[in-house]
Coordinates of N, CA and C in Angstrom, one line a residue:
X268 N 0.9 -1.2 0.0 CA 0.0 0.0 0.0 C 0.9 1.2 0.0
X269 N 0.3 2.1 -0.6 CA 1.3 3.8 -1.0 C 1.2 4.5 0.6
X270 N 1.9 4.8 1.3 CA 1.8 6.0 2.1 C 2.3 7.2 2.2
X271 N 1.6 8.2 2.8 CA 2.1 9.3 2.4 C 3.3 9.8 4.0
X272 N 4.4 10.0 3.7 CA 4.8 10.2 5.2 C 5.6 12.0 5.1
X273 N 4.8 12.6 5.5 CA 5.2 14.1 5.7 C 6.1 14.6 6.9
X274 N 7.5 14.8 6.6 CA 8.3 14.8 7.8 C 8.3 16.8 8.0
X275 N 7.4 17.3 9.7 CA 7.6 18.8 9.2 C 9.0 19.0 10.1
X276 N 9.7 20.1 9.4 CA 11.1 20.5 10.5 C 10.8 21.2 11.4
X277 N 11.9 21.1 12.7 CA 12.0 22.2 13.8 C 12.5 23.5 12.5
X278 N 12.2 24.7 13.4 CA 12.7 25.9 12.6 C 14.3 25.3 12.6
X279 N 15.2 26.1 12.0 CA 16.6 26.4 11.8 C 17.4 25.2 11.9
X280 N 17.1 24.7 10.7 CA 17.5 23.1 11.2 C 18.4 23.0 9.8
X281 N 18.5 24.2 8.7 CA 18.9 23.9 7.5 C 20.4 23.6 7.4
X282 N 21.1 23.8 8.4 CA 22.8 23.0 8.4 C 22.4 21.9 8.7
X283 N 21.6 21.0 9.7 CA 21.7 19.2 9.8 C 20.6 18.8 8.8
X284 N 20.1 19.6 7.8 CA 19.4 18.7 6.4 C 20.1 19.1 5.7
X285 N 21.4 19.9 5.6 CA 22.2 19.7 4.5 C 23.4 18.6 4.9
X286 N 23.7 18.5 6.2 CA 24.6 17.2 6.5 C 24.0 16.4 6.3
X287 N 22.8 15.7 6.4 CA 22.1 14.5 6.2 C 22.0 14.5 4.9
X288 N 21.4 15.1 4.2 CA 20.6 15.0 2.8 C 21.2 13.9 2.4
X289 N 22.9 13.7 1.8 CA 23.4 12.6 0.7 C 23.2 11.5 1.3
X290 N 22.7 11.4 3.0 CA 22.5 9.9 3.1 C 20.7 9.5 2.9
X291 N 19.8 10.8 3.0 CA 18.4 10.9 3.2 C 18.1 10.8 1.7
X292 N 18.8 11.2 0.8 CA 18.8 10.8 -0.9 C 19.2 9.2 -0.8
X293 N 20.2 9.0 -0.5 CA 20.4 7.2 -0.8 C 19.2 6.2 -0.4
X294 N 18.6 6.7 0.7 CA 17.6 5.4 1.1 C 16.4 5.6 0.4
X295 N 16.2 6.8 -0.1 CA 15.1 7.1 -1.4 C 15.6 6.3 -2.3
X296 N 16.7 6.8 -2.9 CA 17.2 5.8 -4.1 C 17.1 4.2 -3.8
X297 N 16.8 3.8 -2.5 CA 17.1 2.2 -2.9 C 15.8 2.5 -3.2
X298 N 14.4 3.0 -2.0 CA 12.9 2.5 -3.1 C 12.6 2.7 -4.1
X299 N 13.6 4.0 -4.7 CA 13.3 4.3 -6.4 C 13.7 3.1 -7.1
X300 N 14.9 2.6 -6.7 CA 15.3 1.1 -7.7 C 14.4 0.1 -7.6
X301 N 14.1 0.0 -6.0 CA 12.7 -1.0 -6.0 C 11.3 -1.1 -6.6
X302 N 11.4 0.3 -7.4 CA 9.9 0.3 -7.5 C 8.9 0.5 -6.6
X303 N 9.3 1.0 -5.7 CA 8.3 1.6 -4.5 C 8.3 2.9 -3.9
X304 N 9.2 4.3 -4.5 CA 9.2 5.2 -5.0 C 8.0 5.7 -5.8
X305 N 7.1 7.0 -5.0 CA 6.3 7.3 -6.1 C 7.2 9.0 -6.3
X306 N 7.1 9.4 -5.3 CA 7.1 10.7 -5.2 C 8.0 11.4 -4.0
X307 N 8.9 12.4 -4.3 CA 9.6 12.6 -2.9 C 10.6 14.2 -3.1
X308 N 10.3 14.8 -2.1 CA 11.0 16.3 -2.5 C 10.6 17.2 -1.4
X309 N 11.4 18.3 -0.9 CA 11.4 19.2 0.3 C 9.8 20.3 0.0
X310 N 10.0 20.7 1.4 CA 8.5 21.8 1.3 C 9.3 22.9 1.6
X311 N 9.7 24.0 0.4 CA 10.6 25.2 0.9 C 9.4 26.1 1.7
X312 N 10.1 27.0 2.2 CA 9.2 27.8 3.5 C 9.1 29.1 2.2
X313 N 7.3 28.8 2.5 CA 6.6 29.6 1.7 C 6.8 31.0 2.1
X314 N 7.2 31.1 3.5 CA 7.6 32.7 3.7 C 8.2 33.5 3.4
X315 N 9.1 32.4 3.0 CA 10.6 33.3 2.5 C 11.1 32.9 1.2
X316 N 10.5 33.0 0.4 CA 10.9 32.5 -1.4 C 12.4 32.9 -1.6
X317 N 12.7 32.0 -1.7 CA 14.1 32.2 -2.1 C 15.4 31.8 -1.2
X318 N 14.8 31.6 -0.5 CA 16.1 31.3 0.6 C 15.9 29.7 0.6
X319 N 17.0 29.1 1.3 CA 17.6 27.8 1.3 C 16.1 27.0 2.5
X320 N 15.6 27.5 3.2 CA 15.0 27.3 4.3 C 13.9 26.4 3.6
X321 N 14.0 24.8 4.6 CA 12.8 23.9 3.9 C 12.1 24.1 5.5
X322 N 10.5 23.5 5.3 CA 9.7 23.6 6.6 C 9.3 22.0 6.1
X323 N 10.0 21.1 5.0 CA 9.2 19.8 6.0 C 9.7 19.2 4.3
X324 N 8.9 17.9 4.2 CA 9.4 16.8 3.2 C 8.3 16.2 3.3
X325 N 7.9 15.8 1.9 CA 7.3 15.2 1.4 C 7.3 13.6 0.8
X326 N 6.9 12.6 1.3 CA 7.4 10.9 0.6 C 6.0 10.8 0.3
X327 N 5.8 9.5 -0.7 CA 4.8 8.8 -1.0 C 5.1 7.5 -1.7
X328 N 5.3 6.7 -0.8 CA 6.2 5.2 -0.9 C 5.4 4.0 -1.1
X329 N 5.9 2.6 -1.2 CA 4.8 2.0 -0.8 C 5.6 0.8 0.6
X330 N 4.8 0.5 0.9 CA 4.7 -0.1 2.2 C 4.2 -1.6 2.6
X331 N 4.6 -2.6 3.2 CA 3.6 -2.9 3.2 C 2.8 -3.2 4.4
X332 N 2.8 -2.3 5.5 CA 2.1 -2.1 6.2 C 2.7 -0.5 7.4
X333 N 1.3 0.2 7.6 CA 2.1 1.1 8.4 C 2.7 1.4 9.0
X334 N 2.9 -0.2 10.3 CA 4.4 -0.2 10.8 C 5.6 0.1 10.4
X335 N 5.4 -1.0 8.7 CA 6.6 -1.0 7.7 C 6.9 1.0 7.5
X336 N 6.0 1.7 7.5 CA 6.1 2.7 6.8 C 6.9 3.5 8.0
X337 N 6.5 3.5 9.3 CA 6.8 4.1 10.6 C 7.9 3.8 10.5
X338 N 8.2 2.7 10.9 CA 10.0 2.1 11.1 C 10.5 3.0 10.2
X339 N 10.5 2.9 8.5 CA 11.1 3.5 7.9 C 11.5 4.8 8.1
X340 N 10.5 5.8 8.2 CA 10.5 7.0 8.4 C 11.3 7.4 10.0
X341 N 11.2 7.0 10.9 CA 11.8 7.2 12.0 C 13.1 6.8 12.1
X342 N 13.7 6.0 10.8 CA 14.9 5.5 10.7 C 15.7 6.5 10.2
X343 N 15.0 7.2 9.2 CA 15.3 8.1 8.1 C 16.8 9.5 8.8
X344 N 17.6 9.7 8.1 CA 18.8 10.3 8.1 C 18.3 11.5 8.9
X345 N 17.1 12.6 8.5 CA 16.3 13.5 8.7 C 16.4 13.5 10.2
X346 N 15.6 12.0 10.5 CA 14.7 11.7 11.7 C 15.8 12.1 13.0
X347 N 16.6 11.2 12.5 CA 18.2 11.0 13.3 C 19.0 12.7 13.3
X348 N 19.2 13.6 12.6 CA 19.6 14.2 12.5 C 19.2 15.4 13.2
X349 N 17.9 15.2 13.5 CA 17.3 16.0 14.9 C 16.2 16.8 13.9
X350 N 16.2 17.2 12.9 CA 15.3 17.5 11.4 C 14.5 17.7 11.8
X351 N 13.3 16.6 12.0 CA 11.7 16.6 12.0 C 11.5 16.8 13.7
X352 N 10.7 17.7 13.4 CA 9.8 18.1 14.4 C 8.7 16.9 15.2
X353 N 8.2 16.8 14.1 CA 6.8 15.7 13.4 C 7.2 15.2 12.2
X354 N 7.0 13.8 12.7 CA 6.2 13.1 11.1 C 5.0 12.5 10.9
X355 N 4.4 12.9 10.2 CA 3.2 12.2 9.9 C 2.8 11.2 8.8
X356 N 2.2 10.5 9.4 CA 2.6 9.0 8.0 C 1.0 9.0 7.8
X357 N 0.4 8.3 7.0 CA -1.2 8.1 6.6 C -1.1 7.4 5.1
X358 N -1.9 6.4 5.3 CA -2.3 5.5 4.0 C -2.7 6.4 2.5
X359 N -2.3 5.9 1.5 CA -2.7 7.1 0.5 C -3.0 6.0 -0.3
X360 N -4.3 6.7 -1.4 CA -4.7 6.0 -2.3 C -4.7 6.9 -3.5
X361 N -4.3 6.4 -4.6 CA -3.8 6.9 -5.7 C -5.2 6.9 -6.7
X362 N -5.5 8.4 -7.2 CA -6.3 8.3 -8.0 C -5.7 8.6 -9.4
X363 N -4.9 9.7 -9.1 CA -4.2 9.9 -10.7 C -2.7 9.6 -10.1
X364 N -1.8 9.2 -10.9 CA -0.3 9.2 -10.4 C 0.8 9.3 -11.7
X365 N 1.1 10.3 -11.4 CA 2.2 10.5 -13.0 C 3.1 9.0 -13.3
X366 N 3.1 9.2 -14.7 CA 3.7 8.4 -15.6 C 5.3 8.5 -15.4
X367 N 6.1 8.7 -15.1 CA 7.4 9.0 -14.9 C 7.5 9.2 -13.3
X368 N 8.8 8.7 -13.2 CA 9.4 9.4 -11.5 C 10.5 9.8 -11.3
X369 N 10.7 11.1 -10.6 CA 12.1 11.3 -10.5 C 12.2 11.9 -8.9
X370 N 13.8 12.1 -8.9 CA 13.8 12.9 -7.3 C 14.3 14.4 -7.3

C-alpha cells in the first residue's frame, strides 16, 4: 500500500538537512530502484521564497504495512539528525499518479 509520510522540520535546522541529505537521498534511491518510490522532494518555507530554508518533506512510498512505513521513516537520516519536528505517516490511495518518476 502507497503511504504518504510528511516529515515537518523544527525551525533552523537547515545545516543538519544539508549534512544528512546525501544519506536521506540514498535510502530514497534504494525504493526508487525498488519500485516503491512514487514521489519525494522538500517543502521550501513559503515565507521566505528564495532562501535555502525547507519547513518539511514530502514521501509517497509504498509499504507494506504502516508499521513498515513508521519504522522507515523514524529510521530516516532526517529523523536522526534532529530535522523533523513531526512526522506524519497516513495511508494514500492513488487516484491519478504520474507516468514518470524522478527525485
Amino acid at each position: 500500500m502507497w503511504y504518504m509520510i510528511y516529515g515537518v522540520d523544527h525551525a533552523e535546522t537547515t545545516e543538519q538537512r544539508s549534512l544528512a541529505r546525501p544519506a536521506h537521498l540514498a535510502r530514497l534511491q534504494v525504493l526508487r530502484d525498488a519500485g516503491r518510490l512514487l514521489l519525494a522532494g522538500p517543502l521550501p518555507d513559503a515565507t521566505e521564497p528564495g532562501t535555502p530554508r525547507m519547513v518539511g518533506s514530502l514521501i509517497l512510498a509504498d509499504f507494506a504495512s504502516l508499521d513498515d512505513a513508521r519504522a522507515w521513516a523514524t529510521d530516516d537520516p532526517y529523523a536522526h539528525a534532529g530535522v523533523y519536528r513531526d512526522i506524519h505517516i497516513h495511508p494514500w490511495k492513488g487516484v491519478f499518479m504520474p507516468e514518470t518518476q524522478t527525485i
